[in-house]
PDB file of C-alpha atoms in Angstrom:
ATOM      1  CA  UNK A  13     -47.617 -45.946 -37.038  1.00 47.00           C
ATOM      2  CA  UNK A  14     -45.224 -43.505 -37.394  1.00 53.00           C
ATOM      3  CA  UNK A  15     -41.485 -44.075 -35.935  1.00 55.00           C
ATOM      4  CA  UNK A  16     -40.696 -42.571 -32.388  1.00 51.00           C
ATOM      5  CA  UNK A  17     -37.677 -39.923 -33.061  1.00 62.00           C
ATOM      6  CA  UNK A  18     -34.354 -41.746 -30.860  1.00 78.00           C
ATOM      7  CA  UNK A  19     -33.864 -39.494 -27.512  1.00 85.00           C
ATOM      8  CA  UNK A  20     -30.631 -38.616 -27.104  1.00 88.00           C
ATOM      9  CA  UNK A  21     -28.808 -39.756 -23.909  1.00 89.00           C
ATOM     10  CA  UNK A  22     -28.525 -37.188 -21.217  1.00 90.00           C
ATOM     11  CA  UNK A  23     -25.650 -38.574 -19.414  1.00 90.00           C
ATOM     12  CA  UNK A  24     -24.022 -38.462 -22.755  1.00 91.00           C
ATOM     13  CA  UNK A  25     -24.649 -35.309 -23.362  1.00 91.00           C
ATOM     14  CA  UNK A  26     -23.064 -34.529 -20.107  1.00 90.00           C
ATOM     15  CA  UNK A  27     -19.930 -36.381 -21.067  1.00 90.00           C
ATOM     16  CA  UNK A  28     -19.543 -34.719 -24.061  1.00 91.00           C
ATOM     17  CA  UNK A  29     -19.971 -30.707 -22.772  1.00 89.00           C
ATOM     18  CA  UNK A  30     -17.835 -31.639 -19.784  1.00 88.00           C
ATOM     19  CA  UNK A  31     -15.540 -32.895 -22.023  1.00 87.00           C
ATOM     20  CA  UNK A  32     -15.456 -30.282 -24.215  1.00 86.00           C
ATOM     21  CA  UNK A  33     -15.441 -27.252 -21.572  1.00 82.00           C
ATOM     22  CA  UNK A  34     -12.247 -29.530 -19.254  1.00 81.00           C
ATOM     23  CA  UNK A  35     -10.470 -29.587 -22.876  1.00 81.00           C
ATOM     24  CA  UNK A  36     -10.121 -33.573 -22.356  1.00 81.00           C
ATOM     25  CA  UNK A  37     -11.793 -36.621 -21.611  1.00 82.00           C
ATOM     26  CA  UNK A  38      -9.506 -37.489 -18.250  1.00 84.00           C
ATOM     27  CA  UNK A  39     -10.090 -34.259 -17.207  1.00 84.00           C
ATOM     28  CA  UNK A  40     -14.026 -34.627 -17.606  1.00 84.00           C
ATOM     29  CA  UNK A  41     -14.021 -38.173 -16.143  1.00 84.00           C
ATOM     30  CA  UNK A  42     -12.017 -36.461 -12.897  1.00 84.00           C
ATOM     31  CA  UNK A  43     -14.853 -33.955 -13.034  1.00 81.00           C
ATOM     32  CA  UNK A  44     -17.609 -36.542 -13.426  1.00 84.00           C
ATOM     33  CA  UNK A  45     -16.316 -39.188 -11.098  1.00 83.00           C
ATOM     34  CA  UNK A  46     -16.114 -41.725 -13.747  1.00 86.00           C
ATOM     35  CA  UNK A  47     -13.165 -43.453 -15.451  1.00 88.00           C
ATOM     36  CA  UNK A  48     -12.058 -41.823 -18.742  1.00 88.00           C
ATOM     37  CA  UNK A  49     -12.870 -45.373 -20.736  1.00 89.00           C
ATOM     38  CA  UNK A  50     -16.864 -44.625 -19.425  1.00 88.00           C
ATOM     39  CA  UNK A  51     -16.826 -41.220 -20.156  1.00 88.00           C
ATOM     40  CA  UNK A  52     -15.169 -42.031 -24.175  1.00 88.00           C
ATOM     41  CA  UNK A  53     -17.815 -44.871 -24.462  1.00 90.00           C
ATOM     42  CA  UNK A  54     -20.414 -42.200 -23.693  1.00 89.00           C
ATOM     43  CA  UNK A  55     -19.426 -39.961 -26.085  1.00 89.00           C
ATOM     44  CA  UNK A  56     -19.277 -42.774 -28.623  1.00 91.00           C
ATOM     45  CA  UNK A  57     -22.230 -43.472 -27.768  1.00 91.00           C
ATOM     46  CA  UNK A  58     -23.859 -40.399 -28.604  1.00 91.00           C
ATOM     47  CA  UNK A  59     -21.318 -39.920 -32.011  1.00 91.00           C
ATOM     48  CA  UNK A  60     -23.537 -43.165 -33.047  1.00 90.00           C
ATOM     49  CA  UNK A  61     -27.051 -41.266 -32.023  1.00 90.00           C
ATOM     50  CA  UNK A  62     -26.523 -38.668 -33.581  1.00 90.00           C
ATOM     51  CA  UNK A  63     -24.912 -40.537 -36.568  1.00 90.00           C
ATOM     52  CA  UNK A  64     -21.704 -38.163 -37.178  1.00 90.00           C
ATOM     53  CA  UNK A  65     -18.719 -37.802 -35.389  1.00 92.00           C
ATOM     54  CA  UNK A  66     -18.512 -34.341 -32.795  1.00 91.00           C
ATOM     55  CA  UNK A  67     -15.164 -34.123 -31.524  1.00 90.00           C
ATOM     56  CA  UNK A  68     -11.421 -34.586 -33.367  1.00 88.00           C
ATOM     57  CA  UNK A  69      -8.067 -34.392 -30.977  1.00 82.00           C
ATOM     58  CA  UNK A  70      -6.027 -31.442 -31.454  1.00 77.00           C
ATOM     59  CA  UNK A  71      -2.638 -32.078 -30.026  1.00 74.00           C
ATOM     60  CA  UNK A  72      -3.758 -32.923 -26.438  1.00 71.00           C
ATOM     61  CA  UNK A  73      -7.230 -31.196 -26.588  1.00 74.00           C
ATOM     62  CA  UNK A  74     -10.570 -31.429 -28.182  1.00 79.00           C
ATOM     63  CA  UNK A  75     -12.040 -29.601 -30.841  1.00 85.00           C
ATOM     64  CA  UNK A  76     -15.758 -29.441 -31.842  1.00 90.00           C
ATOM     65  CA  UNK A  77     -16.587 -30.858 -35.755  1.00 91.00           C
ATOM     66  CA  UNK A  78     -19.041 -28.366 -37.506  1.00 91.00           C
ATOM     67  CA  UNK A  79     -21.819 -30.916 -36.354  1.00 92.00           C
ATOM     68  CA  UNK A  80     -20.388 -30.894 -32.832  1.00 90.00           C
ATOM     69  CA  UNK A  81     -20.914 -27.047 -32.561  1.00 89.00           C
ATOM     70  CA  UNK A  82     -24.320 -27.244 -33.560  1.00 90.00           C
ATOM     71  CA  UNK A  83     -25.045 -29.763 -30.916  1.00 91.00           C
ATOM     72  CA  UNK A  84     -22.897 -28.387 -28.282  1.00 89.00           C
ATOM     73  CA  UNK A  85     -25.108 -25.161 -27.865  1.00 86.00           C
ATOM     74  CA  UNK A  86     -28.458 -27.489 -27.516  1.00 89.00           C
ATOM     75  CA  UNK A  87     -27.046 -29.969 -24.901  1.00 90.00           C
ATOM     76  CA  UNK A  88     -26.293 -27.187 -22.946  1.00 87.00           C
ATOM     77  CA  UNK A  89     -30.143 -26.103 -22.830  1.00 84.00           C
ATOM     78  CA  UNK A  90     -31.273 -29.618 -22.145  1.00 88.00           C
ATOM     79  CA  UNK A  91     -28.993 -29.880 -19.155  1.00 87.00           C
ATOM     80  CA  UNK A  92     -30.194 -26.826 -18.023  1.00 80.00           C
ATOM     81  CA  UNK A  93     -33.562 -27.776 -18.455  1.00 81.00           C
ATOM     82  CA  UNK A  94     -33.316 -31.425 -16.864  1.00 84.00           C
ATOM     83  CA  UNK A  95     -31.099 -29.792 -14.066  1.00 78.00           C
ATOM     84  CA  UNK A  96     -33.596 -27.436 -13.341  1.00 73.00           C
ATOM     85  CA  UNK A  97     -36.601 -30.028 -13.420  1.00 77.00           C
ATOM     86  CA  UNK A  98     -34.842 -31.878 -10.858  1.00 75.00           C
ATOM     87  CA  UNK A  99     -34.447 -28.878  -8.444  1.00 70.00           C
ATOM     88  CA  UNK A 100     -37.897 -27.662  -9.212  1.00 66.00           C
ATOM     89  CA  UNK A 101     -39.471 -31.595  -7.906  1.00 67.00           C
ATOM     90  CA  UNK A 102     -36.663 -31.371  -4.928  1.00 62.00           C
ATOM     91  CA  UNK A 103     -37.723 -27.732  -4.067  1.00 56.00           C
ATOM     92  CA  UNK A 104     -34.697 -26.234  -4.795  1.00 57.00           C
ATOM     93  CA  UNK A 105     -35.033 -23.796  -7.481  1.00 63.00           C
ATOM     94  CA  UNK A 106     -33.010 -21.579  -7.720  1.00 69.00           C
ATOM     95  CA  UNK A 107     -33.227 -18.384  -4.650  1.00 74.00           C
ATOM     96  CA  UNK A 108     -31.332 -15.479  -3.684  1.00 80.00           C
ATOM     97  CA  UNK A 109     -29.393 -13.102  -5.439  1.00 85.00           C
ATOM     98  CA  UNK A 110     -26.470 -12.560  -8.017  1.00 88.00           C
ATOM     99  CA  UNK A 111     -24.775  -9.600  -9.284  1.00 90.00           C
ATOM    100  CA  UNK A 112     -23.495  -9.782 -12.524  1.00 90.00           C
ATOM    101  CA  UNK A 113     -21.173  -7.012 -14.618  1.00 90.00           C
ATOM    102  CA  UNK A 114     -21.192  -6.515 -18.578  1.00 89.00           C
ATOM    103  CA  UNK A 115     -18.935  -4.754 -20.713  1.00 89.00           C
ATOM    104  CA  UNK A 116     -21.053  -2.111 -22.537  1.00 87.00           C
ATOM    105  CA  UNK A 117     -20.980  -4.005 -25.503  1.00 87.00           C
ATOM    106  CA  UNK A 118     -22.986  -6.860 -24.378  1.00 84.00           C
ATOM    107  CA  UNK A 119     -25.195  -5.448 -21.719  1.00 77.00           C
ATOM    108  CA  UNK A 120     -26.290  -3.133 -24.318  1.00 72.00           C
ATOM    109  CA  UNK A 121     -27.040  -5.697 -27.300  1.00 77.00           C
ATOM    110  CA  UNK A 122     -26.628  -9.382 -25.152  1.00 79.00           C
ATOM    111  CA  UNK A 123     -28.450  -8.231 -21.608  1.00 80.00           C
ATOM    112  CA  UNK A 124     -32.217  -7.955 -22.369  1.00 80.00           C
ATOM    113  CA  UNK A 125     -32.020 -11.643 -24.149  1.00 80.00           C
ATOM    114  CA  UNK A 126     -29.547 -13.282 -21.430  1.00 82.00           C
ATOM    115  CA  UNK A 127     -31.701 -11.927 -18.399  1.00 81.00           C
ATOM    116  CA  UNK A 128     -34.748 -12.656 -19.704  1.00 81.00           C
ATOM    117  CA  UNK A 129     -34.050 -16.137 -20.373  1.00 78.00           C
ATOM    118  CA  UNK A 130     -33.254 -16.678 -16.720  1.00 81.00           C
ATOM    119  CA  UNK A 131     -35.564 -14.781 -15.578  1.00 80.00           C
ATOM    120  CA  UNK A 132     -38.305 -17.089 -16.983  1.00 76.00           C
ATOM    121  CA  UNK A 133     -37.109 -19.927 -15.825  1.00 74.00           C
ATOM    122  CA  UNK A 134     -35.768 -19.284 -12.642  1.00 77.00           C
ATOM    123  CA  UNK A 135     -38.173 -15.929 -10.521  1.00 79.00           C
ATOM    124  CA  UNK A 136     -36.693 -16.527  -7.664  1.00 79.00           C
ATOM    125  CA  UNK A 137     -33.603 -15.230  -8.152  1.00 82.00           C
ATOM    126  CA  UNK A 138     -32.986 -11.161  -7.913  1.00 85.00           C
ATOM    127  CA  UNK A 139     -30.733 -10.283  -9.838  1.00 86.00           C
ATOM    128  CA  UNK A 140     -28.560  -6.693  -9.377  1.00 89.00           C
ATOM    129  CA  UNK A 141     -26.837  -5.949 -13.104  1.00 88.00           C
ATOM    130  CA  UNK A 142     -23.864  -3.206 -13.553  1.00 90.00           C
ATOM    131  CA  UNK A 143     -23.043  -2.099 -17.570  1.00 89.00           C
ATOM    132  CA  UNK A 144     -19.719  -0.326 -17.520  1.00 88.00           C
ATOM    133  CA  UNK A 145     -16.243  -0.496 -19.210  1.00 86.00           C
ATOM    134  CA  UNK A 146     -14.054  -3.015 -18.595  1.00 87.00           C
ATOM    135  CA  UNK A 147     -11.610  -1.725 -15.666  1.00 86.00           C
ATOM    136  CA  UNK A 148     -14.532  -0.445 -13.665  1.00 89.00           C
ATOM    137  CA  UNK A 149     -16.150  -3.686 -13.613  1.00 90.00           C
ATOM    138  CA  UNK A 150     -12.238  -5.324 -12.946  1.00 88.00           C
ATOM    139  CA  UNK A 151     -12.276  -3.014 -10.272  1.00 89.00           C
ATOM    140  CA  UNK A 152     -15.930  -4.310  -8.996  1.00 91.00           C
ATOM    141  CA  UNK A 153     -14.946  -7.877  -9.082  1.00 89.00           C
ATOM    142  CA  UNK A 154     -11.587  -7.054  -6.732  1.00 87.00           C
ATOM    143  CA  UNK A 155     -13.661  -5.093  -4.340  1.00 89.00           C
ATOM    144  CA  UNK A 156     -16.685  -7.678  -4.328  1.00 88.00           C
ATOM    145  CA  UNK A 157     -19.411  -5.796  -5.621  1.00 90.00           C
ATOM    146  CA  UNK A 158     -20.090  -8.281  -8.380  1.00 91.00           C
ATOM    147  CA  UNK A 159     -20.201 -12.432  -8.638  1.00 89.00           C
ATOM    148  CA  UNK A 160     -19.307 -12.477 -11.775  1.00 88.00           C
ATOM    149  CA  UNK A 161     -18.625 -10.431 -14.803  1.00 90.00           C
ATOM    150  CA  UNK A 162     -18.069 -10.658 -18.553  1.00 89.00           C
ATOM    151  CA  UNK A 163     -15.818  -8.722 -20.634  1.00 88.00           C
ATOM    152  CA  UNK A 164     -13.081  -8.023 -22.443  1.00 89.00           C
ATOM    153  CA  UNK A 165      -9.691  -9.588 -21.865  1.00 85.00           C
ATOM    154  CA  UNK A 166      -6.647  -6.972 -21.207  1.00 70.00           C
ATOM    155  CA  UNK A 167      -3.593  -7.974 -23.240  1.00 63.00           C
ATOM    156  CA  UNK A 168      -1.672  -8.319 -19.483  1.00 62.00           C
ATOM    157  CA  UNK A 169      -4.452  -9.888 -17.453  1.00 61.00           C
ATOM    158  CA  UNK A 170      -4.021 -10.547 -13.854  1.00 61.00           C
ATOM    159  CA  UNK A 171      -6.657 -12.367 -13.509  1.00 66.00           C
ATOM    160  CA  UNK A 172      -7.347 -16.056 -14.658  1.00 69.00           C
ATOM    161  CA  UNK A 173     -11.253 -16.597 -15.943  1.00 77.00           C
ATOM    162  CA  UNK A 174     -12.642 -18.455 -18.952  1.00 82.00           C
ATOM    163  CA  UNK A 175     -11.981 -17.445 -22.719  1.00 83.00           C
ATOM    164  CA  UNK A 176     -14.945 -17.895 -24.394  1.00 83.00           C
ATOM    165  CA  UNK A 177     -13.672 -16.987 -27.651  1.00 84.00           C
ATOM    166  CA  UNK A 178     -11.651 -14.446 -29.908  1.00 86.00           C
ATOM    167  CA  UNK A 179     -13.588 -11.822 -32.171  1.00 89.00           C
ATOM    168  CA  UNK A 180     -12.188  -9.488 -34.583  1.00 92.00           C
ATOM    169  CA  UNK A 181     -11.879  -6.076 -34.192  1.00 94.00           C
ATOM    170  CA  UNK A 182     -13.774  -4.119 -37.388  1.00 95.00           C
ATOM    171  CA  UNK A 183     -13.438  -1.009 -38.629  1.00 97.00           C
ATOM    172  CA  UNK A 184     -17.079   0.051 -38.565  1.00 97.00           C
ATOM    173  CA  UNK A 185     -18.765   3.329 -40.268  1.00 96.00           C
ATOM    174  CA  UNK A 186     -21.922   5.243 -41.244  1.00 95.00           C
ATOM    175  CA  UNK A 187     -23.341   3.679 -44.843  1.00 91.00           C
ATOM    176  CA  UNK A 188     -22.652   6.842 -46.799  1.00 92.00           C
ATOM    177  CA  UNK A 189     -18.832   7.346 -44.996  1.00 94.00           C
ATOM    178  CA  UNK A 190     -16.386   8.025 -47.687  1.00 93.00           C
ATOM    179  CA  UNK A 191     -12.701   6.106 -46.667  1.00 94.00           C
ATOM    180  CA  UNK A 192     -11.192   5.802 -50.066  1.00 93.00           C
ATOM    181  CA  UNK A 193     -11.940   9.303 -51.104  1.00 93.00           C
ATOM    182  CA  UNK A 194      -9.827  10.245 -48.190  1.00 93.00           C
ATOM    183  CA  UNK A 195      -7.041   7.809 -48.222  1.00 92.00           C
ATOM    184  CA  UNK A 196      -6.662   8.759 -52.388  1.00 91.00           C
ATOM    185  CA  UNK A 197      -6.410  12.189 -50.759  1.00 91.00           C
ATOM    186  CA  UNK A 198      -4.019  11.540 -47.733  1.00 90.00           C
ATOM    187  CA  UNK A 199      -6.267  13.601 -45.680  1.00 93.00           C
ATOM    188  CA  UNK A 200      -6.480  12.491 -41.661  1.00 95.00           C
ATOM    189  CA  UNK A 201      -9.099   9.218 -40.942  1.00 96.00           C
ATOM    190  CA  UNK A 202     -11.608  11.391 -38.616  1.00 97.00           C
ATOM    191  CA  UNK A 203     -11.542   8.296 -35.551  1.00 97.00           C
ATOM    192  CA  UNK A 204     -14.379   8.078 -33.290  1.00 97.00           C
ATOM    193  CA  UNK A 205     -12.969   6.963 -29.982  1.00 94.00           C
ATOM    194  CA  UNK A 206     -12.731   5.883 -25.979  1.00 91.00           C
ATOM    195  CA  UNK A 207     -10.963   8.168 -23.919  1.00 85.00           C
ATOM    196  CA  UNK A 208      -7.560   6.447 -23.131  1.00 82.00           C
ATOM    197  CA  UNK A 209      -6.863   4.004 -21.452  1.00 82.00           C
ATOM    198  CA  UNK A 210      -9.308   1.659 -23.993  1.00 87.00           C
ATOM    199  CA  UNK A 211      -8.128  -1.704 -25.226  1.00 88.00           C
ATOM    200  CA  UNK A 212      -9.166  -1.004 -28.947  1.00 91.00           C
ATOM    201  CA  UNK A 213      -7.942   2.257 -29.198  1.00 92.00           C
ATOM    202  CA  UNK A 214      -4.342   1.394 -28.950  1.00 91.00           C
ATOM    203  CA  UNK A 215      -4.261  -1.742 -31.399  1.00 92.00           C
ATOM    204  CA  UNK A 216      -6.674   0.527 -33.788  1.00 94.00           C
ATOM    205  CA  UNK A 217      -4.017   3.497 -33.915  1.00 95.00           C
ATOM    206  CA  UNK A 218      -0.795   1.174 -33.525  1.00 94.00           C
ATOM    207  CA  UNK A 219      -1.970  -0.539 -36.914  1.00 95.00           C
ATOM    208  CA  UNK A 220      -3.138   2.834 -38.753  1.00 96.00           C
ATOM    209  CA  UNK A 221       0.582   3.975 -38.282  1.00 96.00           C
ATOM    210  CA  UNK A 222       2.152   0.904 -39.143  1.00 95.00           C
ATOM    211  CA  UNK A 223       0.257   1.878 -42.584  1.00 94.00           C
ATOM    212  CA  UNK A 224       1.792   5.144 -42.578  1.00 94.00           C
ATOM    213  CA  UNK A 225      -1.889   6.264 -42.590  1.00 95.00           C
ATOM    214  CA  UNK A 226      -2.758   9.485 -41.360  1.00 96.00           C
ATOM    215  CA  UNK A 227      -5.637   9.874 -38.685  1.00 96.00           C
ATOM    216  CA  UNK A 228      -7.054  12.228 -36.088  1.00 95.00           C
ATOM    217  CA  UNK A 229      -9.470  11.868 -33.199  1.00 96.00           C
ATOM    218  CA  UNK A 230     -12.421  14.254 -33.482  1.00 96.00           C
ATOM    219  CA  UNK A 231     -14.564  12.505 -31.177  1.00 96.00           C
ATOM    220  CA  UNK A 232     -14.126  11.374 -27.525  1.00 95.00           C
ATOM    221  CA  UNK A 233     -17.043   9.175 -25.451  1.00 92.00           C
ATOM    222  CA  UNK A 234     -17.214   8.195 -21.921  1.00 87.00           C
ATOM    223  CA  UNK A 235     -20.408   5.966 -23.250  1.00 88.00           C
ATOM    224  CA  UNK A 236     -20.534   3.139 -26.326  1.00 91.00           C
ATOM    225  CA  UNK A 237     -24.123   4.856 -26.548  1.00 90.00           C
ATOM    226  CA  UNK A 238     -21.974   7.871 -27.506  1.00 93.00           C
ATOM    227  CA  UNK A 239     -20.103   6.353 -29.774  1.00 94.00           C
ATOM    228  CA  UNK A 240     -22.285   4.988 -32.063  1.00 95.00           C
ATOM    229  CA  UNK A 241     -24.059   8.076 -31.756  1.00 95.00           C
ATOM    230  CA  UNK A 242     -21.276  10.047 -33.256  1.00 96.00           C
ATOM    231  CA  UNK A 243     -20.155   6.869 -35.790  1.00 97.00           C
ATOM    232  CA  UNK A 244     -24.093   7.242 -36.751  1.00 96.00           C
ATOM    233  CA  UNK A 245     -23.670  10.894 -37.974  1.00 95.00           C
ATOM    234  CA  UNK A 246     -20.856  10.401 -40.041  1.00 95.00           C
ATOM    235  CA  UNK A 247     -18.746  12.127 -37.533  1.00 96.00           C
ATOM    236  CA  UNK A 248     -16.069   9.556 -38.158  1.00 96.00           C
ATOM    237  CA  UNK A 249     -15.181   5.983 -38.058  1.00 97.00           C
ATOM    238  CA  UNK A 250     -14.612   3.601 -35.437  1.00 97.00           C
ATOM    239  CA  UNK A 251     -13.353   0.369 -34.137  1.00 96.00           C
ATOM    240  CA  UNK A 252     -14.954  -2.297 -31.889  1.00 94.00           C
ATOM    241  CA  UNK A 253     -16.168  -5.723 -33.045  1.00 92.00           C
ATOM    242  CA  UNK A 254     -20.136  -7.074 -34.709  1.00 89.00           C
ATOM    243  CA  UNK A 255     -21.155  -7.836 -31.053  1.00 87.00           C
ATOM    244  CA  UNK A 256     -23.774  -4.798 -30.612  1.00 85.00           C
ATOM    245  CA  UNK A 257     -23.349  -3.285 -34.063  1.00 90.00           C
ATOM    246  CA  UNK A 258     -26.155  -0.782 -34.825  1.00 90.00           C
ATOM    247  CA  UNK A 259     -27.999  -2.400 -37.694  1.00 87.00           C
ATOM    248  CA  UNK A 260     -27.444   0.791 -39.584  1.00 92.00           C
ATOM    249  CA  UNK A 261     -23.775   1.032 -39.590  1.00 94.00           C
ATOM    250  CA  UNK A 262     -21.767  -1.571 -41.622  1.00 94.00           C
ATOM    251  CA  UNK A 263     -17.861  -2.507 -41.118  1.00 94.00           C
ATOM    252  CA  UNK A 264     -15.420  -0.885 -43.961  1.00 93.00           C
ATOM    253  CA  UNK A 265     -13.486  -4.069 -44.477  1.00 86.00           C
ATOM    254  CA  UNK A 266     -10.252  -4.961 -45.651  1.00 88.00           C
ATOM    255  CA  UNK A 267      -9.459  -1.155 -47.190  1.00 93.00           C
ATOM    256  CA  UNK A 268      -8.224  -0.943 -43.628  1.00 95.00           C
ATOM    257  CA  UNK A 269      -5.433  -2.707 -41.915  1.00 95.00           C
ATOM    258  CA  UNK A 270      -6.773  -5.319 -39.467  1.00 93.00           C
ATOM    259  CA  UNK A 271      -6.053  -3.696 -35.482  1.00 93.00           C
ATOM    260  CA  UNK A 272      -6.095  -7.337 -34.502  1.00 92.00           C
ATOM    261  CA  UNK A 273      -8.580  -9.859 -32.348  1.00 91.00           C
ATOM    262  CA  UNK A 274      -9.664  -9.367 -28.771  1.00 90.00           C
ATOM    263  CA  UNK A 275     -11.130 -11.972 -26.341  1.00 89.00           C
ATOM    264  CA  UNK A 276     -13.761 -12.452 -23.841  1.00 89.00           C
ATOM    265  CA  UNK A 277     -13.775 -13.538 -20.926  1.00 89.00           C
ATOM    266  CA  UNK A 278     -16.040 -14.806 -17.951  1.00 88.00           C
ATOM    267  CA  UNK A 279     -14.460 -13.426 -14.939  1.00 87.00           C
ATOM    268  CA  UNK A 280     -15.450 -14.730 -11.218  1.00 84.00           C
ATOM    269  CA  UNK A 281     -15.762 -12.239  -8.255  1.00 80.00           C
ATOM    270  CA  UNK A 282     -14.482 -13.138  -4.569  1.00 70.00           C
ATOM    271  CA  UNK A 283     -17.199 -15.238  -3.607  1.00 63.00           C
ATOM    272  CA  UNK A 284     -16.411 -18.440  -5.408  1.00 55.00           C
ATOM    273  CA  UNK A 285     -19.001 -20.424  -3.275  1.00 59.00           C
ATOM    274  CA  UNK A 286     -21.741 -17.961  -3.552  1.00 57.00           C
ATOM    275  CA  UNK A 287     -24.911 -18.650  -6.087  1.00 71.00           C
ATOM    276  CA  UNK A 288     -22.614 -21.180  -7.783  1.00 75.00           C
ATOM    277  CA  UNK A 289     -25.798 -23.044  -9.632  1.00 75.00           C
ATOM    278  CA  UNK A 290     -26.680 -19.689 -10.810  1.00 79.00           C
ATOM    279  CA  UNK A 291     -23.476 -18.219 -12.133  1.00 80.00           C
ATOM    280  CA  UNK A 292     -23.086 -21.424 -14.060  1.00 80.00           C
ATOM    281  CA  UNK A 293     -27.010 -21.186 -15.542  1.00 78.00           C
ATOM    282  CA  UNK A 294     -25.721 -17.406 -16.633  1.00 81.00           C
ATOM    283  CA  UNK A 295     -22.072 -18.100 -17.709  1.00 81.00           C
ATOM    284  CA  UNK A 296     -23.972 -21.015 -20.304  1.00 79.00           C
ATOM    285  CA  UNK A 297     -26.362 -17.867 -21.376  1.00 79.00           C
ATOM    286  CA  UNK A 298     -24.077 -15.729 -21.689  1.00 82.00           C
ATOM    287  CA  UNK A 299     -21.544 -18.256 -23.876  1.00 80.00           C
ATOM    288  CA  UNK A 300     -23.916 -18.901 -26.160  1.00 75.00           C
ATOM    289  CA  UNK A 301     -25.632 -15.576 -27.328  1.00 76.00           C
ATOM    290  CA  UNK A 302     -21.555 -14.726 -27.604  1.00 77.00           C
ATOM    291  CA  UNK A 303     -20.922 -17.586 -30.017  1.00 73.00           C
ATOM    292  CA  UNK A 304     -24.382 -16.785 -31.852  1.00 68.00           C
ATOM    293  CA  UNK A 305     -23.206 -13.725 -32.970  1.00 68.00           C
ATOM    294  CA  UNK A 306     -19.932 -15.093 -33.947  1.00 60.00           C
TER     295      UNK A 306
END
């Protein structure tokens, strides 16, 4: 008879992303209404399930192992899935409706994915979605036209939301786009670019002159469609990050001084009470086809 796989424990696994996502174990037990001894016995607990150790202190917070990041994205699902069993026997599945904003680079390459996945799982929600750049959908989120919104985080912000993590900002080109022959040259980069203000144009051109390397703009979007359009021809180069990278455009790498990292954030509209099941089901979505990509 073959051996039942061991089921791991889902109050556990509840310990453990609480833990993680409070940055501590007190802070998790708070959340949980446990004491912080039940909630470090759970996690042990599960560290002996799963037979390898998930979290290590760092300073006064926690940090994932490489084995605790490759559970921490399946817990999630299975206590979304139990979660919404339980609502689904109770009659409570999820209703109404949630507006939700996206930076163009994610509702363009993260949307279809993220919204169909909740879609499927929970119909009776409507949802009303709003792709734009990043201080429109600021804008949208002080007026209360959306719930929630993810994007990119503004060197100054003045708002407080959750980092979900730090990406790179690339230099990215056509294939065939010559750099070196123009830097041996010293002619101007051609730059592909956002209208000002953009929060990768600045870095991208503050860095190119702290190179002493020469560079011109001889594009100018409203649209990332545009963009890559232009990048695509061979118009020029650009700078954004992998997340919603054409497939046929590759980054130029480290011929090019680095403009930096830029983070993203979940940001929470006006109406903290409103659909708060469902902005949680989307903010897990939406953290984990970020950190996929990564």
């Amino acid at each position: 008879m073959e051996k039942l796989s061991l089921t791991l424990d889902l109050d556990a696994l509840r310990s453990f992303v609480t833990g993680i996502e409070c940055g501590s174990f007190a802070l998790a037990a708070t959340r949980l209404c446990r004491s912080t001894s039940a909630v470090s016995a759970q996690l042990k607990k599960l560290e002996h399930q799963c037979g390898a150790e998930l979290v290590v202190k760092n300073g006064r917070h926690l940090m994932l192992t490489p084995n605790g990041e490759i559970l921490i994205g399946y817990a999630r699902r299975l206590l979304a899935l139990n979660d919404e069993a339980q609502r689904a026997v109770k009659g409570e599945l999820l209703q109404g409706e949630i507006r939700i904003g996206l930076q163009e680079d994610f509702g363009e390459s993260l949307m279809p994915g993220i919204l169909g996945e909740f879609t499927r799982h929970h119909p009776g929600m409507r949802i009303i979605a709003r792709v734009d750049r990043n201080q429109a959908l600021l804008n949208a989120l002080d007026n209360n036209v959306l719930d929630m919104a993810l994007l990119w985080q503004p060197a100054n912000a003045q708002r407080e939301g959750k980092l979900i993590s730090h990406f790179p900002l690339e230099w990215i080109q056509h294939a065939e786009f010559d750099v070196s022959t123009l830097l041996e040259h010293g002619e101007p980069l051609p730059l592909v670019m956002f209208d000002s203000p953009c929060l990768m144009r600045t870095p991208a051109l503050a860095c190119l002159d702290r190179a002493g390397i020469p560079w011109r703009v001889v594009f100018v979007s409203h649209s990332l469609s545009g963009i890559w359009a232009a990048v695509q021809a061979g118009l020029g180069i650009t700078v954004r990050t992998r997340v919603g990278m054409p497939g046929n455009l590759r980054v130029t790498g480290s011929i090019l001084p680095s403009p930096g990292n830029l983070g993203i954030t979940l940001q929470q509209g006006q109406r903290n009470e409103a659909n708060a099941d469902a902005r949680t089901v989307l903010g897990h979505l939406m953290e984990q086809a970020l950190l996929s990509v990564k």
